[in-house]
Amino acid sequence: MPLPDFLVIGVPKAGTTALHAALARHPDLFLPTVKEPKFFLSAGPPPARGGPGDAQTYQEHVWRPADYEALFAPAPAHALLGEATPFYLYDLDAQNRIKRLLPKARLVVLLRNPVDRAHSNWTHLWAAGLEPERDFVRACALEEPRREAGWAHFWHYVSQGLYGAQLAHLLGLFSRDQVLLLRYRDLREDPAPTLDRVCEFLGVRIGLLDAVPSQNVTPFVADTSVNAALRAALRTGGQIGHHFPVPVRQVFRGPLLTALRRQKGGRRPLTSTERKAVLPYFVDDIALLEEVTGLRYDDWLTAGLGPDVIDDGS
């Protein structure tokens, strides 16, 4: 029964797509072409409804065991098997399911400044036309009612960034030597040594990977009246699109997205004022993260609090 030897389990908007693409090039590793199969996010069929676009995303979950195993069937006999679903760290039930099925798995975690991560997450959904709230700080404040309404994990801008609590639970299930903690900035700024760290952790040859492909870059979307109408149409499609076959959805969604992203320019900046407003959500958890891991993350408490900074585009 082919099952993964390792998982990239976190976090969204922290380079997991790029890491998946890089590791897939290693001759001793096999990762399926389906990135984020989300198998461990449910014990059966995923929910059928949620926030804008969630029902369509749930249809993409590889939740049947036979279908999940089939993802790894093409792997060479010698290869280590792995997959990347960055929501596994956040979902504590997913962690429990991993422990039961893959107790010896090696787990890779990419962490990113939680304020930057939240903003990148919000920007991603804004650029997809799904986020109705144009104000990032307000969108973070809306998380609790959205959670209560059943909106999916990707809408949980704040909770996704509470890494201390998530890792405390994970390290209660798996030994510390089964978990590799990386920083997003290291993957971006020093890809070759960071990829070597991953390969060494997995027990495969180092020195074969030296670059991280540019993946999952969010485009620029201006806040205009025309774009507001396009976003409204995309949200409507997100609510009803799961009733139609994928080709039909693409026929309608593709031109709307092209029109929404027609303008060129830099992404909306994350201002120091916004950063100061959102940072308090994470202060206590950053302290817990340092306690749990024995590592320093206090630079996150002061990053970007001077002159306004622009998000880095991932």
PDB file of C-alpha atoms in Angstrom:
ATOM      1  CA  MET A   1       0.000   0.000   0.000  1.00  0.00           C
ATOM      2  CA  PRO A   2       1.804   3.176  -1.173  1.00  0.00           C
ATOM      3  CA  LEU A   3       1.622   5.894   1.462  1.00  0.00           C
ATOM      4  CA  PRO A   4       3.865   8.917   1.996  1.00  0.00           C
ATOM      5  CA  ASP A   5       7.075   8.798   4.000  1.00  0.00           C
ATOM      6  CA  PHE A   6       7.041  12.553   4.554  1.00  0.00           C
ATOM      7  CA  LEU A   7       4.608  15.454   4.491  1.00  0.00           C
ATOM      8  CA  VAL A   8       4.993  19.196   4.080  1.00  0.00           C
ATOM      9  CA  ILE A   9       2.301  20.172   6.580  1.00  0.00           C
ATOM     10  CA  GLY A  10       2.430  23.969   6.928  1.00  0.00           C
ATOM     11  CA  VAL A  11       1.765  26.755   6.499  1.00  0.00           C
ATOM     12  CA  PRO A  12      -0.347  28.379   3.739  1.00  0.00           C
ATOM     13  CA  LYS A  13       1.291  31.318   1.928  1.00  0.00           C
ATOM     14  CA  ALA A  14       4.728  30.377   3.227  1.00  0.00           C
ATOM     15  CA  GLY A  15       6.341  28.767   0.199  1.00  0.00           C
ATOM     16  CA  THR A  16       4.910  25.252   0.375  1.00  0.00           C
ATOM     17  CA  THR A  17       3.969  25.245  -3.314  1.00  0.00           C
ATOM     18  CA  ALA A  18       7.484  26.304  -4.277  1.00  0.00           C
ATOM     19  CA  LEU A  19       9.012  23.699  -1.940  1.00  0.00           C
ATOM     20  CA  HIS A  20       6.794  21.010  -3.458  1.00  0.00           C
ATOM     21  CA  ALA A  21       7.956  22.000  -6.957  1.00  0.00           C
ATOM     22  CA  ALA A  22      11.612  21.983  -5.905  1.00  0.00           C
ATOM     23  CA  LEU A  23      11.492  18.615  -4.132  1.00  0.00           C
ATOM     24  CA  ALA A  24       9.644  17.025  -7.061  1.00  0.00           C
ATOM     25  CA  ARG A  25      12.846  17.512  -9.091  1.00  0.00           C
ATOM     26  CA  HIS A  26      14.944  15.351  -6.752  1.00  0.00           C
ATOM     27  CA  PRO A  27      15.616  11.891  -8.236  1.00  0.00           C
ATOM     28  CA  ASP A  28      15.275  10.195  -4.844  1.00  0.00           C
ATOM     29  CA  LEU A  29      11.886  11.743  -4.036  1.00  0.00           C
ATOM     30  CA  PHE A  30       8.413  11.363  -5.482  1.00  0.00           C
ATOM     31  CA  LEU A  31       5.652  13.895  -4.987  1.00  0.00           C
ATOM     32  CA  PRO A  32       2.379  13.531  -6.897  1.00  0.00           C
ATOM     33  CA  THR A  33       1.355  16.073  -9.484  1.00  0.00           C
ATOM     34  CA  VAL A  34      -1.671  16.829  -7.305  1.00  0.00           C
ATOM     35  CA  LYS A  35      -0.423  19.416  -4.851  1.00  0.00           C
ATOM     36  CA  GLU A  36      -2.475  19.711  -1.658  1.00  0.00           C
ATOM     37  CA  PRO A  37      -4.549  16.513  -1.861  1.00  0.00           C
ATOM     38  CA  LYS A  38      -5.908  17.390   1.631  1.00  0.00           C
ATOM     39  CA  PHE A  39      -6.491  13.718   2.455  1.00  0.00           C
ATOM     40  CA  PHE A  40      -6.048  14.070   6.231  1.00  0.00           C
ATOM     41  CA  LEU A  41      -8.418  17.040   6.544  1.00  0.00           C
ATOM     42  CA  SER A  42     -11.456  14.791   6.868  1.00  0.00           C
ATOM     43  CA  ALA A  43     -12.319  11.274   7.979  1.00  0.00           C
ATOM     44  CA  GLY A  44     -14.755  10.933   5.077  1.00  0.00           C
ATOM     45  CA  PRO A  45     -16.372  13.229   2.526  1.00  0.00           C
ATOM     46  CA  PRO A  46     -15.490  16.892   3.083  1.00  0.00           C
ATOM     47  CA  PRO A  47     -18.213  19.461   3.798  1.00  0.00           C
ATOM     48  CA  ALA A  48     -20.475  20.470   0.946  1.00  0.00           C
ATOM     49  CA  ARG A  49     -20.717  24.194   1.658  1.00  0.00           C
ATOM     50  CA  GLY A  50     -18.852  27.090   3.234  1.00  0.00           C
ATOM     51  CA  GLY A  51     -17.612  30.515   2.203  1.00  0.00           C
ATOM     52  CA  PRO A  52     -17.294  31.802  -1.371  1.00  0.00           C
ATOM     53  CA  GLY A  53     -15.707  29.102  -3.524  1.00  0.00           C
ATOM     54  CA  ASP A  54     -15.344  26.606  -0.667  1.00  0.00           C
ATOM     55  CA  ALA A  55     -17.775  24.032  -2.081  1.00  0.00           C
ATOM     56  CA  GLN A  56     -15.735  23.856  -5.285  1.00  0.00           C
ATOM     57  CA  THR A  57     -12.512  23.453  -3.331  1.00  0.00           C
ATOM     58  CA  TYR A  58     -14.041  20.684  -1.236  1.00  0.00           C
ATOM     59  CA  GLN A  59     -14.835  18.819  -4.467  1.00  0.00           C
ATOM     60  CA  GLU A  60     -11.084  18.734  -5.153  1.00  0.00           C
ATOM     61  CA  HIS A  61     -10.217  16.912  -1.893  1.00  0.00           C
ATOM     62  CA  VAL A  62      -8.693  13.471  -2.380  1.00  0.00           C
ATOM     63  CA  TRP A  63     -10.520  11.903   0.555  1.00  0.00           C
ATOM     64  CA  ARG A  64     -11.029   8.286  -0.498  1.00  0.00           C
ATOM     65  CA  PRO A  65      -8.121   6.069   0.699  1.00  0.00           C
ATOM     66  CA  ALA A  66      -7.847   4.262  -2.631  1.00  0.00           C
ATOM     67  CA  ASP A  67      -7.639   7.543  -4.532  1.00  0.00           C
ATOM     68  CA  TYR A  68      -4.997   8.836  -2.140  1.00  0.00           C
ATOM     69  CA  GLU A  69      -2.863   5.725  -2.501  1.00  0.00           C
ATOM     70  CA  ALA A  70      -3.225   5.945  -6.276  1.00  0.00           C
ATOM     71  CA  LEU A  71      -1.430   9.308  -6.216  1.00  0.00           C
ATOM     72  CA  PHE A  72       1.765   7.486  -5.229  1.00  0.00           C
ATOM     73  CA  ALA A  73       1.376   4.428  -7.457  1.00  0.00           C
ATOM     74  CA  PRO A  74       3.601   5.862 -10.263  1.00  0.00           C
ATOM     75  CA  ALA A  75       6.562   6.340  -7.910  1.00  0.00           C
ATOM     76  CA  PRO A  76       9.847   4.525  -8.652  1.00  0.00           C
ATOM     77  CA  ALA A  77      10.536   1.678  -6.278  1.00  0.00           C
ATOM     78  CA  HIS A  78      13.514   3.427  -4.645  1.00  0.00           C
ATOM     79  CA  ALA A  79      11.894   6.821  -4.063  1.00  0.00           C
ATOM     80  CA  LEU A  80      10.710   8.337  -0.814  1.00  0.00           C
ATOM     81  CA  LEU A  81       7.092   9.383  -1.127  1.00  0.00           C
ATOM     82  CA  GLY A  82       5.741  12.729   0.015  1.00  0.00           C
ATOM     83  CA  GLU A  83       3.015  15.305  -0.425  1.00  0.00           C
ATOM     84  CA  ALA A  84       2.366  18.901   0.608  1.00  0.00           C
ATOM     85  CA  THR A  85      -0.857  20.097   2.205  1.00  0.00           C
ATOM     86  CA  PRO A  86      -0.113  23.190   4.293  1.00  0.00           C
ATOM     87  CA  PHE A  87      -3.377  23.013   6.265  1.00  0.00           C
ATOM     88  CA  TYR A  88      -2.323  19.865   8.125  1.00  0.00           C
ATOM     89  CA  LEU A  89      -0.469  21.838  10.793  1.00  0.00           C
ATOM     90  CA  TYR A  90      -3.470  24.053  11.502  1.00  0.00           C
ATOM     91  CA  ASP A  91      -6.024  21.242  11.630  1.00  0.00           C
ATOM     92  CA  LEU A  92      -5.399  19.368  14.886  1.00  0.00           C
ATOM     93  CA  ASP A  93      -7.698  16.527  13.842  1.00  0.00           C
ATOM     94  CA  ALA A  94      -5.575  16.151  10.714  1.00  0.00           C
ATOM     95  CA  GLN A  95      -2.498  15.873  12.927  1.00  0.00           C
ATOM     96  CA  ASN A  96      -4.208  13.074  14.856  1.00  0.00           C
ATOM     97  CA  ARG A  97      -5.114  11.243  11.656  1.00  0.00           C
ATOM     98  CA  ILE A  98      -1.531  11.506  10.412  1.00  0.00           C
ATOM     99  CA  LYS A  99      -0.281  10.058  13.684  1.00  0.00           C
ATOM    100  CA  ARG A 100      -2.624   7.092  13.405  1.00  0.00           C
ATOM    101  CA  LEU A 101      -1.846   6.254   9.762  1.00  0.00           C
ATOM    102  CA  LEU A 102       1.750   7.483   9.419  1.00  0.00           C
ATOM    103  CA  PRO A 103       3.319   7.357  12.882  1.00  0.00           C
ATOM    104  CA  LYS A 104       6.874   7.336  11.493  1.00  0.00           C
ATOM    105  CA  ALA A 105       6.391  10.093   8.927  1.00  0.00           C
ATOM    106  CA  ARG A 106       8.814  12.999   8.702  1.00  0.00           C
ATOM    107  CA  LEU A 107       7.097  16.368   8.773  1.00  0.00           C
ATOM    108  CA  VAL A 108       8.330  19.616   7.236  1.00  0.00           C
ATOM    109  CA  VAL A 109       6.953  22.920   8.508  1.00  0.00           C
ATOM    110  CA  LEU A 110       7.537  26.303   6.882  1.00  0.00           C
ATOM    111  CA  LEU A 111       6.761  29.253   9.150  1.00  0.00           C
ATOM    112  CA  ARG A 112       6.262  32.842   8.054  1.00  0.00           C
ATOM    113  CA  ASN A 113       5.756  36.037  10.038  1.00  0.00           C
ATOM    114  CA  PRO A 114       2.065  35.555  10.915  1.00  0.00           C
ATOM    115  CA  VAL A 115       1.070  39.135  10.028  1.00  0.00           C
ATOM    116  CA  ASP A 116       2.668  38.842   6.578  1.00  0.00           C
ATOM    117  CA  ARG A 117       1.136  35.403   6.155  1.00  0.00           C
ATOM    118  CA  ALA A 118      -2.339  36.677   7.003  1.00  0.00           C
ATOM    119  CA  HIS A 119      -2.009  39.611   4.629  1.00  0.00           C
ATOM    120  CA  SER A 120      -0.782  37.385   1.797  1.00  0.00           C
ATOM    121  CA  ASN A 121      -3.694  35.022   2.480  1.00  0.00           C
ATOM    122  CA  TRP A 122      -6.214  37.881   2.341  1.00  0.00           C
ATOM    123  CA  THR A 123      -4.576  39.269  -0.824  1.00  0.00           C
ATOM    124  CA  HIS A 124      -4.790  35.856  -2.495  1.00  0.00           C
ATOM    125  CA  LEU A 125      -8.544  35.650  -1.931  1.00  0.00           C
ATOM    126  CA  TRP A 126      -9.009  39.312  -2.851  1.00  0.00           C
ATOM    127  CA  ALA A 127      -7.207  38.739  -6.169  1.00  0.00           C
ATOM    128  CA  ALA A 128      -9.348  35.653  -6.781  1.00  0.00           C
ATOM    129  CA  GLY A 129     -12.442  37.824  -6.481  1.00  0.00           C
ATOM    130  CA  LEU A 130     -13.711  35.824  -3.489  1.00  0.00           C
ATOM    131  CA  GLU A 131     -12.909  38.128  -0.553  1.00  0.00           C
ATOM    132  CA  PRO A 132     -15.730  40.665  -0.172  1.00  0.00           C
ATOM    133  CA  GLU A 133     -13.977  42.706   2.547  1.00  0.00           C
ATOM    134  CA  ARG A 134     -11.659  45.331   1.034  1.00  0.00           C
ATOM    135  CA  ASP A 135     -10.076  46.196   4.396  1.00  0.00           C
ATOM    136  CA  PHE A 136      -7.472  43.696   5.624  1.00  0.00           C
ATOM    137  CA  VAL A 137      -7.810  44.565   9.312  1.00  0.00           C
ATOM    138  CA  ARG A 138     -11.573  44.265   9.138  1.00  0.00           C
ATOM    139  CA  ALA A 139     -11.271  40.935   7.331  1.00  0.00           C
ATOM    140  CA  CYS A 140      -9.194  39.605  10.231  1.00  0.00           C
ATOM    141  CA  ALA A 141     -11.843  40.811  12.690  1.00  0.00           C
ATOM    142  CA  LEU A 142     -14.523  38.914  10.736  1.00  0.00           C
ATOM    143  CA  GLU A 143     -12.853  35.553  11.281  1.00  0.00           C
ATOM    144  CA  GLU A 144     -14.989  34.306  14.169  1.00  0.00           C
ATOM    145  CA  PRO A 145     -18.400  34.737  12.491  1.00  0.00           C
ATOM    146  CA  ARG A 146     -16.972  33.260   9.316  1.00  0.00           C
ATOM    147  CA  ARG A 147     -15.703  30.231  11.234  1.00  0.00           C
ATOM    148  CA  GLU A 148     -19.119  29.813  12.860  1.00  0.00           C
ATOM    149  CA  ALA A 149     -20.702  29.941   9.407  1.00  0.00           C
ATOM    150  CA  GLY A 150     -18.459  27.081   8.277  1.00  0.00           C
ATOM    151  CA  TRP A 151     -16.049  28.987   6.034  1.00  0.00           C
ATOM    152  CA  ALA A 152     -13.026  26.825   5.212  1.00  0.00           C
ATOM    153  CA  HIS A 153      -9.530  26.974   6.716  1.00  0.00           C
ATOM    154  CA  PHE A 154      -8.109  29.358   4.134  1.00  0.00           C
ATOM    155  CA  TRP A 155     -10.394  32.121   5.422  1.00  0.00           C
ATOM    156  CA  HIS A 156      -8.976  31.830   8.948  1.00  0.00           C
ATOM    157  CA  TYR A 157      -6.404  34.585   8.533  1.00  0.00           C
ATOM    158  CA  VAL A 158      -5.534  34.854  12.226  1.00  0.00           C
ATOM    159  CA  SER A 159      -5.936  31.302  13.480  1.00  0.00           C
ATOM    160  CA  GLN A 160      -3.748  29.894  10.711  1.00  0.00           C
ATOM    161  CA  GLY A 161      -0.893  31.954  12.178  1.00  0.00           C
ATOM    162  CA  LEU A 162      -1.103  30.660  15.762  1.00  0.00           C
ATOM    163  CA  TYR A 163       1.848  28.361  15.233  1.00  0.00           C
ATOM    164  CA  GLY A 164       2.763  27.953  18.894  1.00  0.00           C
ATOM    165  CA  ALA A 165      -0.473  26.171  19.777  1.00  0.00           C
ATOM    166  CA  GLN A 166      -0.350  24.111  16.591  1.00  0.00           C
ATOM    167  CA  LEU A 167       3.233  22.958  17.175  1.00  0.00           C
ATOM    168  CA  ALA A 168       2.577  22.258  20.840  1.00  0.00           C
ATOM    169  CA  HIS A 169      -0.073  19.765  19.753  1.00  0.00           C
ATOM    170  CA  LEU A 170       2.105  18.331  16.970  1.00  0.00           C
ATOM    171  CA  LEU A 171       5.102  17.776  19.255  1.00  0.00           C
ATOM    172  CA  GLY A 172       2.821  15.989  21.673  1.00  0.00           C
ATOM    173  CA  LEU A 173       2.195  13.433  18.925  1.00  0.00           C
ATOM    174  CA  PHE A 174       5.544  13.188  17.116  1.00  0.00           C
ATOM    175  CA  SER A 175       9.108  13.214  18.370  1.00  0.00           C
ATOM    176  CA  ARG A 176      11.107  16.366  17.789  1.00  0.00           C
ATOM    177  CA  ASP A 177      13.463  14.590  15.380  1.00  0.00           C
ATOM    178  CA  GLN A 178      10.504  13.850  13.087  1.00  0.00           C
ATOM    179  CA  VAL A 179       9.756  17.553  12.601  1.00  0.00           C
ATOM    180  CA  LEU A 180      11.838  20.028  10.599  1.00  0.00           C
ATOM    181  CA  LEU A 181      11.085  23.719  11.202  1.00  0.00           C
ATOM    182  CA  LEU A 182      12.057  26.155   8.461  1.00  0.00           C
ATOM    183  CA  ARG A 183      11.539  29.842   7.890  1.00  0.00           C
ATOM    184  CA  TYR A 184       9.924  31.148   4.756  1.00  0.00           C
ATOM    185  CA  ARG A 185      12.599  33.817   4.433  1.00  0.00           C
ATOM    186  CA  ASP A 186      15.344  31.166   4.392  1.00  0.00           C
ATOM    187  CA  LEU A 187      13.670  29.352   1.514  1.00  0.00           C
ATOM    188  CA  ARG A 188      13.417  32.618  -0.418  1.00  0.00           C
ATOM    189  CA  GLU A 189      16.810  34.128   0.433  1.00  0.00           C
ATOM    190  CA  ASP A 190      18.991  31.015   0.769  1.00  0.00           C
ATOM    191  CA  PRO A 191      17.293  28.297  -1.263  1.00  0.00           C
ATOM    192  CA  ALA A 192      20.245  25.949  -1.832  1.00  0.00           C
ATOM    193  CA  PRO A 193      21.274  25.459   1.822  1.00  0.00           C
ATOM    194  CA  THR A 194      17.626  25.356   2.887  1.00  0.00           C
ATOM    195  CA  LEU A 195      16.841  22.650   0.342  1.00  0.00           C
ATOM    196  CA  ASP A 196      19.912  20.744   1.517  1.00  0.00           C
ATOM    197  CA  ARG A 197      18.537  20.906   5.063  1.00  0.00           C
ATOM    198  CA  VAL A 198      15.296  19.353   3.847  1.00  0.00           C
ATOM    199  CA  CYS A 199      17.096  16.635   1.905  1.00  0.00           C
ATOM    200  CA  GLU A 200      19.375  15.835   4.822  1.00  0.00           C
ATOM    201  CA  PHE A 201      16.338  15.638   7.104  1.00  0.00           C
ATOM    202  CA  LEU A 202      14.654  13.231   4.686  1.00  0.00           C
ATOM    203  CA  GLY A 203      17.814  11.159   4.304  1.00  0.00           C
ATOM    204  CA  VAL A 204      18.376  11.698   0.585  1.00  0.00           C
ATOM    205  CA  ARG A 205      21.329  13.122  -1.340  1.00  0.00           C
ATOM    206  CA  ILE A 206      22.129  16.782  -0.817  1.00  0.00           C
ATOM    207  CA  GLY A 207      23.607  19.187  -3.365  1.00  0.00           C
ATOM    208  CA  LEU A 208      21.160  18.272  -6.128  1.00  0.00           C
ATOM    209  CA  LEU A 209      18.696  21.128  -5.642  1.00  0.00           C
ATOM    210  CA  ASP A 210      19.766  24.739  -5.698  1.00  0.00           C
ATOM    211  CA  ALA A 211      16.712  26.780  -6.702  1.00  0.00           C
ATOM    212  CA  VAL A 212      13.105  27.270  -5.696  1.00  0.00           C
ATOM    213  CA  PRO A 213      10.729  27.882  -8.608  1.00  0.00           C
ATOM    214  CA  SER A 214       8.549  30.946  -8.462  1.00  0.00           C
ATOM    215  CA  GLN A 215       5.135  29.557  -7.631  1.00  0.00           C
ATOM    216  CA  ASN A 216       1.711  30.813  -6.604  1.00  0.00           C
ATOM    217  CA  VAL A 217       2.481  34.524  -7.019  1.00  0.00           C
ATOM    218  CA  THR A 218      -0.611  36.631  -6.412  1.00  0.00           C
ATOM    219  CA  PRO A 219      -1.313  39.186  -9.159  1.00  0.00           C
ATOM    220  CA  PHE A 220      -2.219  42.836  -8.748  1.00  0.00           C
ATOM    221  CA  VAL A 221      -5.928  43.684  -8.487  1.00  0.00           C
ATOM    222  CA  ALA A 222      -7.001  47.299  -8.180  1.00  0.00           C
ATOM    223  CA  ASP A 223      -9.925  48.364  -5.998  1.00  0.00           C
ATOM    224  CA  THR A 224     -12.173  49.969  -8.642  1.00  0.00           C
ATOM    225  CA  SER A 225     -15.900  50.000  -9.320  1.00  0.00           C
ATOM    226  CA  VAL A 226     -15.435  47.794 -12.381  1.00  0.00           C
ATOM    227  CA  ASN A 227     -13.431  45.286 -10.371  1.00  0.00           C
ATOM    228  CA  ALA A 228     -16.037  45.363  -7.607  1.00  0.00           C
ATOM    229  CA  ALA A 229     -18.609  44.166 -10.139  1.00  0.00           C
ATOM    230  CA  LEU A 230     -16.232  41.473 -11.395  1.00  0.00           C
ATOM    231  CA  ARG A 231     -15.539  40.278  -7.842  1.00  0.00           C
ATOM    232  CA  ALA A 232     -19.272  40.123  -7.132  1.00  0.00           C
ATOM    233  CA  ALA A 233     -19.751  37.954 -10.229  1.00  0.00           C
ATOM    234  CA  LEU A 234     -16.883  35.680  -9.164  1.00  0.00           C
ATOM    235  CA  ARG A 235     -18.323  35.312  -5.661  1.00  0.00           C
ATOM    236  CA  THR A 236     -21.686  34.399  -7.120  1.00  0.00           C
ATOM    237  CA  GLY A 237     -19.955  31.815  -9.269  1.00  0.00           C
ATOM    238  CA  GLY A 238     -18.099  30.587  -6.202  1.00  0.00           C
ATOM    239  CA  GLN A 239     -21.384  29.971  -4.411  1.00  0.00           C
ATOM    240  CA  ILE A 240     -23.124  28.090  -7.226  1.00  0.00           C
ATOM    241  CA  GLY A 241     -20.276  26.786  -9.392  1.00  0.00           C
ATOM    242  CA  HIS A 242     -20.063  23.430  -7.633  1.00  0.00           C
ATOM    243  CA  HIS A 243     -23.362  22.496  -9.291  1.00  0.00           C
ATOM    244  CA  PHE A 244     -21.663  22.581 -12.722  1.00  0.00           C
ATOM    245  CA  PRO A 245     -18.887  20.480 -14.302  1.00  0.00           C
ATOM    246  CA  VAL A 246     -15.353  21.863 -14.111  1.00  0.00           C
ATOM    247  CA  PRO A 247     -15.121  22.731 -17.844  1.00  0.00           C
ATOM    248  CA  VAL A 248     -18.289  24.802 -17.583  1.00  0.00           C
ATOM    249  CA  ARG A 249     -16.965  26.615 -14.511  1.00  0.00           C
ATOM    250  CA  GLN A 250     -13.723  27.399 -16.316  1.00  0.00           C
ATOM    251  CA  VAL A 251     -15.544  28.834 -19.325  1.00  0.00           C
ATOM    252  CA  PHE A 252     -17.204  31.439 -17.133  1.00  0.00           C
ATOM    253  CA  ARG A 253     -14.570  31.967 -14.451  1.00  0.00           C
ATOM    254  CA  GLY A 254     -11.543  32.325 -16.738  1.00  0.00           C
ATOM    255  CA  PRO A 255     -12.612  35.484 -18.580  1.00  0.00           C
ATOM    256  CA  LEU A 256     -13.769  37.104 -15.324  1.00  0.00           C
ATOM    257  CA  LEU A 257     -10.400  36.489 -13.673  1.00  0.00           C
ATOM    258  CA  THR A 258      -8.545  37.751 -16.747  1.00  0.00           C
ATOM    259  CA  ALA A 259     -10.576  40.944 -16.660  1.00  0.00           C
ATOM    260  CA  LEU A 260     -10.086  41.330 -12.912  1.00  0.00           C
ATOM    261  CA  ARG A 261      -6.313  41.027 -13.280  1.00  0.00           C
ATOM    262  CA  ARG A 262      -6.009  43.101 -16.445  1.00  0.00           C
ATOM    263  CA  GLN A 263      -4.116  45.977 -14.819  1.00  0.00           C
ATOM    264  CA  LYS A 264      -0.424  45.899 -13.989  1.00  0.00           C
ATOM    265  CA  GLY A 265       1.199  47.189 -10.841  1.00  0.00           C
ATOM    266  CA  GLY A 266       2.461  46.382  -7.370  1.00  0.00           C
ATOM    267  CA  ARG A 267       0.261  44.676  -4.853  1.00  0.00           C
ATOM    268  CA  ARG A 268      -1.631  46.655  -2.249  1.00  0.00           C
ATOM    269  CA  PRO A 269       0.890  47.537   0.485  1.00  0.00           C
ATOM    270  CA  LEU A 270       0.708  46.265   4.033  1.00  0.00           C
ATOM    271  CA  THR A 271       1.057  49.468   6.009  1.00  0.00           C
ATOM    272  CA  SER A 272       2.681  49.815   9.400  1.00  0.00           C
ATOM    273  CA  THR A 273      -0.710  50.960  10.737  1.00  0.00           C
ATOM    274  CA  GLU A 274      -2.353  47.740   9.546  1.00  0.00           C
ATOM    275  CA  ARG A 275       0.534  45.706  10.927  1.00  0.00           C
ATOM    276  CA  LYS A 276       0.202  47.323  14.350  1.00  0.00           C
ATOM    277  CA  ALA A 277      -3.536  46.637  14.323  1.00  0.00           C
ATOM    278  CA  VAL A 278      -3.151  42.934  13.533  1.00  0.00           C
ATOM    279  CA  LEU A 279       0.026  42.072  15.480  1.00  0.00           C
ATOM    280  CA  PRO A 280      -1.733  41.813  18.895  1.00  0.00           C
ATOM    281  CA  TYR A 281      -3.563  38.706  17.691  1.00  0.00           C
ATOM    282  CA  PHE A 282      -0.214  36.896  17.619  1.00  0.00           C
ATOM    283  CA  VAL A 283       1.927  38.266  20.456  1.00  0.00           C
ATOM    284  CA  ASP A 284       1.070  35.640  23.074  1.00  0.00           C
ATOM    285  CA  ASP A 285       1.323  32.805  20.583  1.00  0.00           C
ATOM    286  CA  ILE A 286       4.761  33.949  19.405  1.00  0.00           C
ATOM    287  CA  ALA A 287       5.910  33.643  23.029  1.00  0.00           C
ATOM    288  CA  LEU A 288       4.412  30.152  23.158  1.00  0.00           C
ATOM    289  CA  LEU A 289       6.119  29.270  19.875  1.00  0.00           C
ATOM    290  CA  GLU A 290       9.498  30.233  21.326  1.00  0.00           C
ATOM    291  CA  GLU A 291       8.772  28.185  24.450  1.00  0.00           C
ATOM    292  CA  VAL A 292       7.684  25.125  22.473  1.00  0.00           C
ATOM    293  CA  THR A 293      10.511  25.183  19.935  1.00  0.00           C
ATOM    294  CA  GLY A 294      13.369  26.755  21.908  1.00  0.00           C
ATOM    295  CA  LEU A 295      13.942  29.069  18.927  1.00  0.00           C
ATOM    296  CA  ARG A 296      13.751  32.850  18.601  1.00  0.00           C
ATOM    297  CA  TYR A 297      10.934  34.507  16.685  1.00  0.00           C
ATOM    298  CA  ASP A 298      10.901  37.862  18.444  1.00  0.00           C
ATOM    299  CA  ASP A 299      11.906  39.620  15.211  1.00  0.00           C
ATOM    300  CA  TRP A 300       8.267  39.151  14.169  1.00  0.00           C
ATOM    301  CA  LEU A 301       7.242  41.540  16.938  1.00  0.00           C
ATOM    302  CA  THR A 302       9.069  44.488  15.394  1.00  0.00           C
ATOM    303  CA  ALA A 303       9.196  43.714  11.660  1.00  0.00           C
ATOM    304  CA  GLY A 304       7.729  46.434   9.481  1.00  0.00           C
ATOM    305  CA  LEU A 305       6.637  48.718  12.303  1.00  0.00           C
ATOM    306  CA  GLY A 306       8.664  51.649  10.977  1.00  0.00           C
ATOM    307  CA  PRO A 307       8.088  53.009   7.471  1.00  0.00           C
ATOM    308  CA  ASP A 308       5.364  51.319   5.487  1.00  0.00           C
ATOM    309  CA  VAL A 309       6.476  48.174   3.657  1.00  0.00           C
ATOM    310  CA  ILE A 310       5.152  46.366   0.618  1.00  0.00           C
ATOM    311  CA  ASP A 311       4.277  42.676   0.701  1.00  0.00           C
ATOM    312  CA  ASP A 312       6.795  40.501  -1.129  1.00  0.00           C
ATOM    313  CA  GLY A 313       4.419  39.100  -3.745  1.00  0.00           C
ATOM    314  CA  SER A 314       4.051  35.472  -2.711  1.00  0.00           C
TER     315      SER A 314
END
